[in-house]
């Protein structure tokens, strides 16, 4: 059964909303970074606050994502399935990474990418509620 188009559009609107907020935050970070440092990449952090609730709504609780990658891997401790789910719109991409081990253990992580002016920013939420950012020239 195909997905309802309005449901998909709502999910993409959430990505767009978070992307605009993160783009502003990353622009502020870029003001403090030397351009040649971006060739190798620069790490920074953002505080949680309002961004945490927006992240939860727009990335973690966003129910619609397209499958972009699936792989079955053999490892020394058993087989596991890796899948990447993605929502992408314009310069923003939200990704959910899911690993299911043969033991039944499930690991889920998230990343959000913002691309602007030939710079890509990868944002991840840390356990303490703050955000880790990695900026690199494209």
Short mmCIF file of N, CA and C in Angstrom, two decimals:
data_model
loop_
_atom_site.label_atom_id
_atom_site.label_comp_id
_atom_site.label_asym_id
_atom_site.label_seq_id
_atom_site.Cartn_x
_atom_site.Cartn_y
_atom_site.Cartn_z
N UNK A 1 0.84 -1.17 0.00
CA UNK A 1 0.00 0.00 0.00
C UNK A 1 0.89 1.24 0.00
N UNK A 2 0.71 2.14 -0.96
CA UNK A 2 1.57 3.33 -1.04
C UNK A 2 1.32 4.30 0.11
N UNK A 3 2.37 5.05 0.42
CA UNK A 3 2.29 6.04 1.50
C UNK A 3 1.45 7.23 1.02
N UNK A 4 0.67 7.77 1.92
CA UNK A 4 -0.13 8.94 1.58
C UNK A 4 0.80 10.14 1.41
N UNK A 5 0.63 10.87 0.33
CA UNK A 5 1.54 11.97 -0.01
C UNK A 5 1.54 13.06 1.07
N UNK A 6 0.42 13.34 1.68
CA UNK A 6 0.37 14.38 2.72
C UNK A 6 1.20 13.98 3.94
N UNK A 7 1.22 12.69 4.24
CA UNK A 7 2.03 12.19 5.37
C UNK A 7 3.51 12.41 5.10
N UNK A 8 3.92 12.12 3.88
CA UNK A 8 5.31 12.33 3.47
C UNK A 8 5.66 13.81 3.52
N UNK A 9 4.76 14.68 3.04
CA UNK A 9 5.01 16.12 3.05
C UNK A 9 5.16 16.66 4.46
N UNK A 10 4.37 16.16 5.42
CA UNK A 10 4.49 16.59 6.82
C UNK A 10 5.86 16.23 7.37
N UNK A 11 6.35 15.05 7.05
CA UNK A 11 7.67 14.61 7.52
C UNK A 11 8.76 15.50 6.93
N UNK A 12 8.64 15.83 5.67
CA UNK A 12 9.65 16.68 5.03
C UNK A 12 9.59 18.12 5.54
N UNK A 13 8.40 18.58 5.91
CA UNK A 13 8.27 19.92 6.50
C UNK A 13 9.01 19.99 7.84
N UNK A 14 8.97 18.91 8.60
CA UNK A 14 9.70 18.86 9.88
C UNK A 14 11.20 18.97 9.63
N UNK A 15 11.69 18.27 8.63
CA UNK A 15 13.11 18.33 8.28
C UNK A 15 13.47 19.75 7.87
N UNK A 16 12.63 20.37 7.09
CA UNK A 16 12.86 21.75 6.65
C UNK A 16 12.92 22.70 7.85
N UNK A 17 11.99 22.53 8.79
CA UNK A 17 11.93 23.41 9.96
C UNK A 17 13.20 23.30 10.80
N UNK A 18 13.64 22.08 11.09
CA UNK A 18 14.87 21.90 11.86
C UNK A 18 16.07 22.39 11.06
N UNK A 19 16.08 22.13 9.76
CA UNK A 19 17.20 22.56 8.92
C UNK A 19 17.42 24.05 8.95
N UNK A 20 16.35 24.82 8.93
CA UNK A 20 16.48 26.28 8.97
C UNK A 20 17.09 26.75 10.29
N UNK A 21 16.67 26.14 11.39
CA UNK A 21 17.23 26.51 12.70
C UNK A 21 18.71 26.14 12.77
N UNK A 22 19.03 24.92 12.34
CA UNK A 22 20.43 24.48 12.38
C UNK A 22 21.31 25.29 11.43
N UNK A 23 20.77 25.67 10.31
CA UNK A 23 21.55 26.46 9.35
C UNK A 23 21.98 27.78 9.98
N UNK A 24 21.08 28.42 10.70
CA UNK A 24 21.43 29.67 11.40
C UNK A 24 22.51 29.44 12.44
N UNK A 25 22.37 28.35 13.22
CA UNK A 25 23.37 28.03 14.24
C UNK A 25 24.74 27.76 13.61
N UNK A 26 24.74 27.04 12.51
CA UNK A 26 26.01 26.71 11.85
C UNK A 26 26.64 27.94 11.22
N UNK A 27 25.82 28.86 10.71
CA UNK A 27 26.36 30.10 10.17
C UNK A 27 27.07 30.89 11.27
N UNK A 28 26.51 30.89 12.47
CA UNK A 28 27.16 31.57 13.60
C UNK A 28 28.50 30.90 13.93
N UNK A 29 28.54 29.57 13.88
CA UNK A 29 29.79 28.85 14.15
C UNK A 29 30.82 29.14 13.07
N UNK A 30 30.38 29.24 11.83
CA UNK A 30 31.31 29.47 10.72
C UNK A 30 31.99 30.84 10.79
N UNK A 31 31.36 31.79 11.45
CA UNK A 31 31.97 33.12 11.59
C UNK A 31 33.26 33.05 12.39
N UNK A 32 33.38 32.05 13.26
CA UNK A 32 34.55 31.91 14.13
C UNK A 32 35.61 30.96 13.58
N UNK A 33 35.39 30.42 12.36
CA UNK A 33 36.27 29.40 11.81
C UNK A 33 37.05 29.95 10.63
N UNK A 34 38.35 29.63 10.61
CA UNK A 34 39.19 29.99 9.46
C UNK A 34 38.79 29.12 8.27
N UNK A 35 38.71 29.72 7.09
CA UNK A 35 38.24 28.98 5.92
C UNK A 35 39.14 27.79 5.57
N UNK A 36 40.45 27.93 5.72
CA UNK A 36 41.35 26.82 5.39
C UNK A 36 41.21 25.65 6.38
N UNK A 37 40.73 25.90 7.58
CA UNK A 37 40.49 24.82 8.54
C UNK A 37 39.36 23.90 8.09
N UNK A 38 38.44 24.45 7.29
CA UNK A 38 37.31 23.66 6.82
C UNK A 38 37.73 22.57 5.83
N UNK A 39 38.90 22.70 5.23
CA UNK A 39 39.38 21.65 4.32
C UNK A 39 39.59 20.34 5.06
N UNK A 40 40.03 20.42 6.30
CA UNK A 40 40.28 19.22 7.11
C UNK A 40 39.11 18.90 8.04
N UNK A 41 38.25 19.86 8.26
CA UNK A 41 37.09 19.68 9.12
C UNK A 41 37.29 20.30 10.48
N UNK A 42 36.22 20.80 11.03
CA UNK A 42 36.24 21.48 12.33
C UNK A 42 35.11 20.92 13.18
N UNK A 43 35.42 20.60 14.43
CA UNK A 43 34.40 20.13 15.38
C UNK A 43 33.96 21.27 16.28
N UNK A 44 32.71 21.26 16.64
CA UNK A 44 32.17 22.26 17.54
C UNK A 44 31.00 21.63 18.28
N UNK A 45 30.39 22.38 19.17
CA UNK A 45 29.21 21.87 19.87
C UNK A 45 28.17 22.97 20.00
N UNK A 46 26.93 22.53 20.12
CA UNK A 46 25.80 23.43 20.33
C UNK A 46 25.09 22.98 21.59
N UNK A 47 24.56 23.94 22.34
CA UNK A 47 23.83 23.56 23.55
C UNK A 47 22.42 23.11 23.17
N UNK A 48 21.85 22.24 24.00
CA UNK A 48 20.53 21.65 23.74
C UNK A 48 19.41 22.65 23.74
N UNK A 49 18.84 22.92 24.89
CA UNK A 49 17.74 23.88 25.02
C UNK A 49 16.58 23.59 24.09
N UNK A 50 16.12 24.63 23.40
CA UNK A 50 15.00 24.53 22.46
C UNK A 50 15.33 23.58 21.32
N UNK A 51 16.59 23.52 20.94
CA UNK A 51 17.02 22.65 19.85
C UNK A 51 16.75 21.18 20.17
N UNK A 52 16.83 20.79 21.44
CA UNK A 52 16.58 19.40 21.83
C UNK A 52 15.15 18.96 21.54
N UNK A 53 14.18 19.80 21.86
CA UNK A 53 12.79 19.41 21.60
C UNK A 53 12.49 19.40 20.11
N UNK A 54 13.07 20.34 19.39
CA UNK A 54 12.88 20.37 17.94
C UNK A 54 13.54 19.15 17.29
N UNK A 55 14.71 18.74 17.77
CA UNK A 55 15.41 17.56 17.27
C UNK A 55 14.56 16.31 17.48
N UNK A 56 14.01 16.19 18.69
CA UNK A 56 13.19 15.01 19.00
C UNK A 56 11.98 14.93 18.07
N UNK A 57 11.31 16.04 17.88
CA UNK A 57 10.12 16.06 17.02
C UNK A 57 10.46 15.83 15.55
N UNK A 58 11.50 16.47 15.07
CA UNK A 58 11.78 16.48 13.63
C UNK A 58 12.69 15.35 13.15
N UNK A 59 13.43 14.73 14.05
CA UNK A 59 14.33 13.64 13.64
C UNK A 59 13.95 12.33 14.31
N UNK A 60 14.01 12.28 15.63
CA UNK A 60 13.80 11.02 16.34
C UNK A 60 12.37 10.52 16.26
N UNK A 61 11.39 11.40 16.34
CA UNK A 61 9.98 10.99 16.31
C UNK A 61 9.35 11.13 14.93
N UNK A 62 10.14 11.46 13.93
CA UNK A 62 9.63 11.61 12.58
C UNK A 62 9.41 10.21 12.01
N UNK A 63 8.16 9.80 11.85
CA UNK A 63 7.82 8.43 11.49
C UNK A 63 8.10 8.06 10.05
N UNK A 64 8.08 9.01 9.16
CA UNK A 64 8.29 8.68 7.75
C UNK A 64 9.73 8.95 7.34
N UNK A 65 10.41 7.92 6.90
CA UNK A 65 11.74 8.05 6.30
C UNK A 65 11.86 6.98 5.23
N UNK A 66 12.53 7.30 4.15
CA UNK A 66 12.74 6.34 3.07
C UNK A 66 13.96 5.49 3.36
N UNK A 67 13.93 4.24 2.94
CA UNK A 67 15.08 3.36 3.09
C UNK A 67 16.11 3.76 2.06
N UNK A 68 17.34 4.02 2.50
CA UNK A 68 18.38 4.41 1.55
C UNK A 68 19.52 3.41 1.48
N UNK A 69 19.63 2.51 2.47
CA UNK A 69 20.74 1.56 2.46
C UNK A 69 20.40 0.39 3.38
N UNK A 70 20.65 -0.83 2.92
CA UNK A 70 20.46 -2.03 3.73
C UNK A 70 21.62 -2.96 3.45
N UNK A 71 22.17 -3.54 4.52
CA UNK A 71 23.30 -4.45 4.38
C UNK A 71 23.24 -5.51 5.48
N UNK A 72 23.51 -6.74 5.12
CA UNK A 72 23.64 -7.83 6.09
C UNK A 72 25.13 -8.10 6.23
N UNK A 73 25.61 -8.09 7.47
CA UNK A 73 27.05 -8.26 7.71
C UNK A 73 27.30 -9.43 8.65
N UNK A 74 28.36 -10.16 8.36
CA UNK A 74 28.84 -11.21 9.25
C UNK A 74 29.92 -10.60 10.14
N UNK A 75 29.84 -10.85 11.41
CA UNK A 75 30.81 -10.32 12.37
C UNK A 75 31.25 -11.45 13.27
N UNK A 76 32.30 -11.24 14.04
CA UNK A 76 32.80 -12.31 14.92
C UNK A 76 31.78 -12.74 15.98
N UNK A 77 30.86 -11.83 16.32
CA UNK A 77 29.85 -12.17 17.33
C UNK A 77 28.49 -12.47 16.72
N UNK A 78 28.43 -12.69 15.40
CA UNK A 78 27.18 -13.06 14.75
C UNK A 78 26.86 -12.17 13.56
N UNK A 79 25.71 -12.39 13.02
CA UNK A 79 25.24 -11.64 11.85
C UNK A 79 24.43 -10.44 12.34
N UNK A 80 24.52 -9.36 11.59
CA UNK A 80 23.62 -8.25 11.90
C UNK A 80 23.22 -7.51 10.64
N UNK A 81 22.09 -6.84 10.75
CA UNK A 81 21.49 -6.09 9.67
C UNK A 81 21.70 -4.61 9.93
N UNK A 82 22.20 -3.91 8.94
CA UNK A 82 22.36 -2.45 9.04
C UNK A 82 21.43 -1.80 8.02
N UNK A 83 20.69 -0.81 8.47
CA UNK A 83 19.80 -0.08 7.56
C UNK A 83 19.91 1.41 7.84
N UNK A 84 19.85 2.19 6.78
CA UNK A 84 19.84 3.65 6.90
C UNK A 84 18.54 4.15 6.29
N UNK A 85 17.84 4.99 7.05
CA UNK A 85 16.61 5.61 6.61
C UNK A 85 16.88 7.10 6.46
N UNK A 86 16.27 7.73 5.44
CA UNK A 86 16.64 9.12 5.14
C UNK A 86 15.42 9.93 4.73
N UNK A 87 15.39 11.17 5.20
CA UNK A 87 14.49 12.22 4.71
C UNK A 87 15.38 13.32 4.17
N UNK A 88 15.13 13.75 2.97
CA UNK A 88 15.99 14.76 2.38
C UNK A 88 15.15 15.78 1.65
N UNK A 89 15.48 17.04 1.86
CA UNK A 89 14.80 18.12 1.17
C UNK A 89 15.78 19.28 1.00
N UNK A 90 15.91 19.77 -0.20
CA UNK A 90 16.83 20.86 -0.54
C UNK A 90 18.21 20.60 0.05
N UNK A 91 18.63 21.41 1.01
CA UNK A 91 19.98 21.31 1.58
C UNK A 91 20.01 20.57 2.91
N UNK A 92 18.92 19.92 3.28
CA UNK A 92 18.82 19.28 4.59
C UNK A 92 18.55 17.79 4.44
N UNK A 93 19.23 17.00 5.27
CA UNK A 93 19.01 15.55 5.26
C UNK A 93 19.02 15.04 6.69
N UNK A 94 17.98 14.30 7.05
CA UNK A 94 17.92 13.62 8.36
C UNK A 94 18.13 12.14 8.09
N UNK A 95 18.98 11.51 8.91
CA UNK A 95 19.23 10.08 8.74
C UNK A 95 19.06 9.35 10.06
N UNK A 96 18.52 8.14 9.95
CA UNK A 96 18.36 7.24 11.10
C UNK A 96 19.12 5.96 10.74
N UNK A 97 20.05 5.56 11.62
CA UNK A 97 20.85 4.35 11.41
C UNK A 97 20.37 3.29 12.38
N UNK A 98 20.00 2.13 11.85
CA UNK A 98 19.48 1.05 12.68
C UNK A 98 20.34 -0.19 12.44
N UNK A 99 20.83 -0.77 13.53
CA UNK A 99 21.55 -2.04 13.47
C UNK A 99 20.79 -3.05 14.32
N UNK A 100 20.50 -4.21 13.72
CA UNK A 100 19.82 -5.28 14.44
C UNK A 100 20.77 -6.46 14.46
N UNK A 101 21.19 -6.84 15.65
CA UNK A 101 22.12 -7.96 15.80
C UNK A 101 21.35 -9.27 15.90
N UNK A 102 22.04 -10.37 15.60
CA UNK A 102 21.38 -11.68 15.67
C UNK A 102 20.95 -12.02 17.09
N UNK A 103 21.55 -11.35 18.08
CA UNK A 103 21.15 -11.57 19.47
C UNK A 103 19.83 -10.87 19.81
N UNK A 104 19.35 -10.03 18.88
CA UNK A 104 18.12 -9.29 19.13
C UNK A 104 18.36 -7.87 19.57
N UNK A 105 19.59 -7.52 19.84
CA UNK A 105 19.93 -6.16 20.28
C UNK A 105 19.74 -5.19 19.10
N UNK A 106 19.10 -4.07 19.38
CA UNK A 106 18.84 -3.06 18.37
C UNK A 106 19.52 -1.76 18.78
N UNK A 107 20.29 -1.18 17.87
CA UNK A 107 20.96 0.11 18.12
C UNK A 107 20.46 1.11 17.11
N UNK A 108 20.08 2.30 17.59
CA UNK A 108 19.56 3.34 16.71
C UNK A 108 20.33 4.63 16.99
N UNK A 109 20.77 5.28 15.93
CA UNK A 109 21.42 6.58 16.06
C UNK A 109 20.93 7.49 14.94
N UNK A 110 21.19 8.78 15.08
CA UNK A 110 20.65 9.77 14.16
C UNK A 110 21.74 10.77 13.78
N UNK A 111 21.58 11.36 12.61
CA UNK A 111 22.44 12.46 12.17
C UNK A 111 21.60 13.39 11.30
N UNK A 112 21.99 14.65 11.29
CA UNK A 112 21.31 15.64 10.45
C UNK A 112 22.39 16.41 9.70
N UNK A 113 22.21 16.55 8.38
CA UNK A 113 23.20 17.21 7.54
C UNK A 113 22.61 18.50 6.98
N UNK A 114 23.43 19.55 7.03
CA UNK A 114 23.06 20.84 6.47
C UNK A 114 24.16 21.22 5.48
N UNK A 115 23.77 21.55 4.26
CA UNK A 115 24.75 21.95 3.25
C UNK A 115 24.45 23.38 2.82
N UNK A 116 25.50 24.20 2.87
CA UNK A 116 25.34 25.60 2.46
C UNK A 116 26.68 26.17 2.06
N UNK A 117 26.70 26.86 0.95
CA UNK A 117 27.91 27.53 0.46
C UNK A 117 29.12 26.60 0.45
N UNK A 118 28.94 25.40 -0.10
CA UNK A 118 30.01 24.41 -0.23
C UNK A 118 30.58 23.95 1.11
N UNK A 119 29.81 24.07 2.17
CA UNK A 119 30.19 23.55 3.48
C UNK A 119 29.09 22.60 3.94
N UNK A 120 29.50 21.42 4.42
CA UNK A 120 28.55 20.44 4.93
C UNK A 120 28.72 20.35 6.44
N UNK A 121 27.62 20.47 7.16
CA UNK A 121 27.64 20.31 8.61
C UNK A 121 26.90 19.04 8.99
N UNK A 122 27.54 18.22 9.82
CA UNK A 122 26.89 17.00 10.34
C UNK A 122 26.62 17.25 11.82
N UNK A 123 25.37 17.06 12.23
CA UNK A 123 24.96 17.32 13.61
C UNK A 123 24.46 16.01 14.21
N UNK A 124 24.93 15.70 15.42
CA UNK A 124 24.48 14.52 16.15
C UNK A 124 24.18 14.92 17.58
N UNK A 125 23.20 14.27 18.16
CA UNK A 125 22.85 14.55 19.55
C UNK A 125 23.71 13.69 20.47
N UNK A 126 24.28 14.30 21.50
CA UNK A 126 25.10 13.58 22.46
C UNK A 126 24.23 13.15 23.64
N UNK A 127 24.68 12.16 24.42
CA UNK A 127 23.88 11.67 25.55
C UNK A 127 23.52 12.76 26.57
N UNK A 128 24.35 13.79 26.71
CA UNK A 128 24.07 14.84 27.69
C UNK A 128 23.05 15.87 27.20
N UNK A 129 22.54 15.69 25.96
CA UNK A 129 21.52 16.59 25.44
C UNK A 129 22.07 17.70 24.56
N UNK A 130 23.39 17.87 24.56
CA UNK A 130 24.01 18.85 23.66
C UNK A 130 24.22 18.22 22.29
N UNK A 131 24.73 19.01 21.36
CA UNK A 131 24.89 18.52 19.99
C UNK A 131 26.34 18.66 19.54
N UNK A 132 26.81 17.61 18.90
CA UNK A 132 28.16 17.60 18.33
C UNK A 132 28.03 17.98 16.86
N UNK A 133 28.88 18.90 16.41
CA UNK A 133 28.83 19.39 15.04
C UNK A 133 30.19 19.17 14.39
N UNK A 134 30.17 18.73 13.14
CA UNK A 134 31.39 18.62 12.37
C UNK A 134 31.17 19.36 11.05
N UNK A 135 31.99 20.37 10.79
CA UNK A 135 31.88 21.18 9.59
C UNK A 135 33.05 20.88 8.67
N UNK A 136 32.77 20.72 7.37
CA UNK A 136 33.84 20.42 6.43
C UNK A 136 33.47 21.02 5.07
N UNK A 137 34.51 21.54 4.39
CA UNK A 137 34.30 22.06 3.04
C UNK A 137 34.03 20.90 2.10
N UNK A 138 33.19 21.15 1.15
CA UNK A 138 32.80 20.09 0.22
C UNK A 138 33.78 20.01 -0.93
#
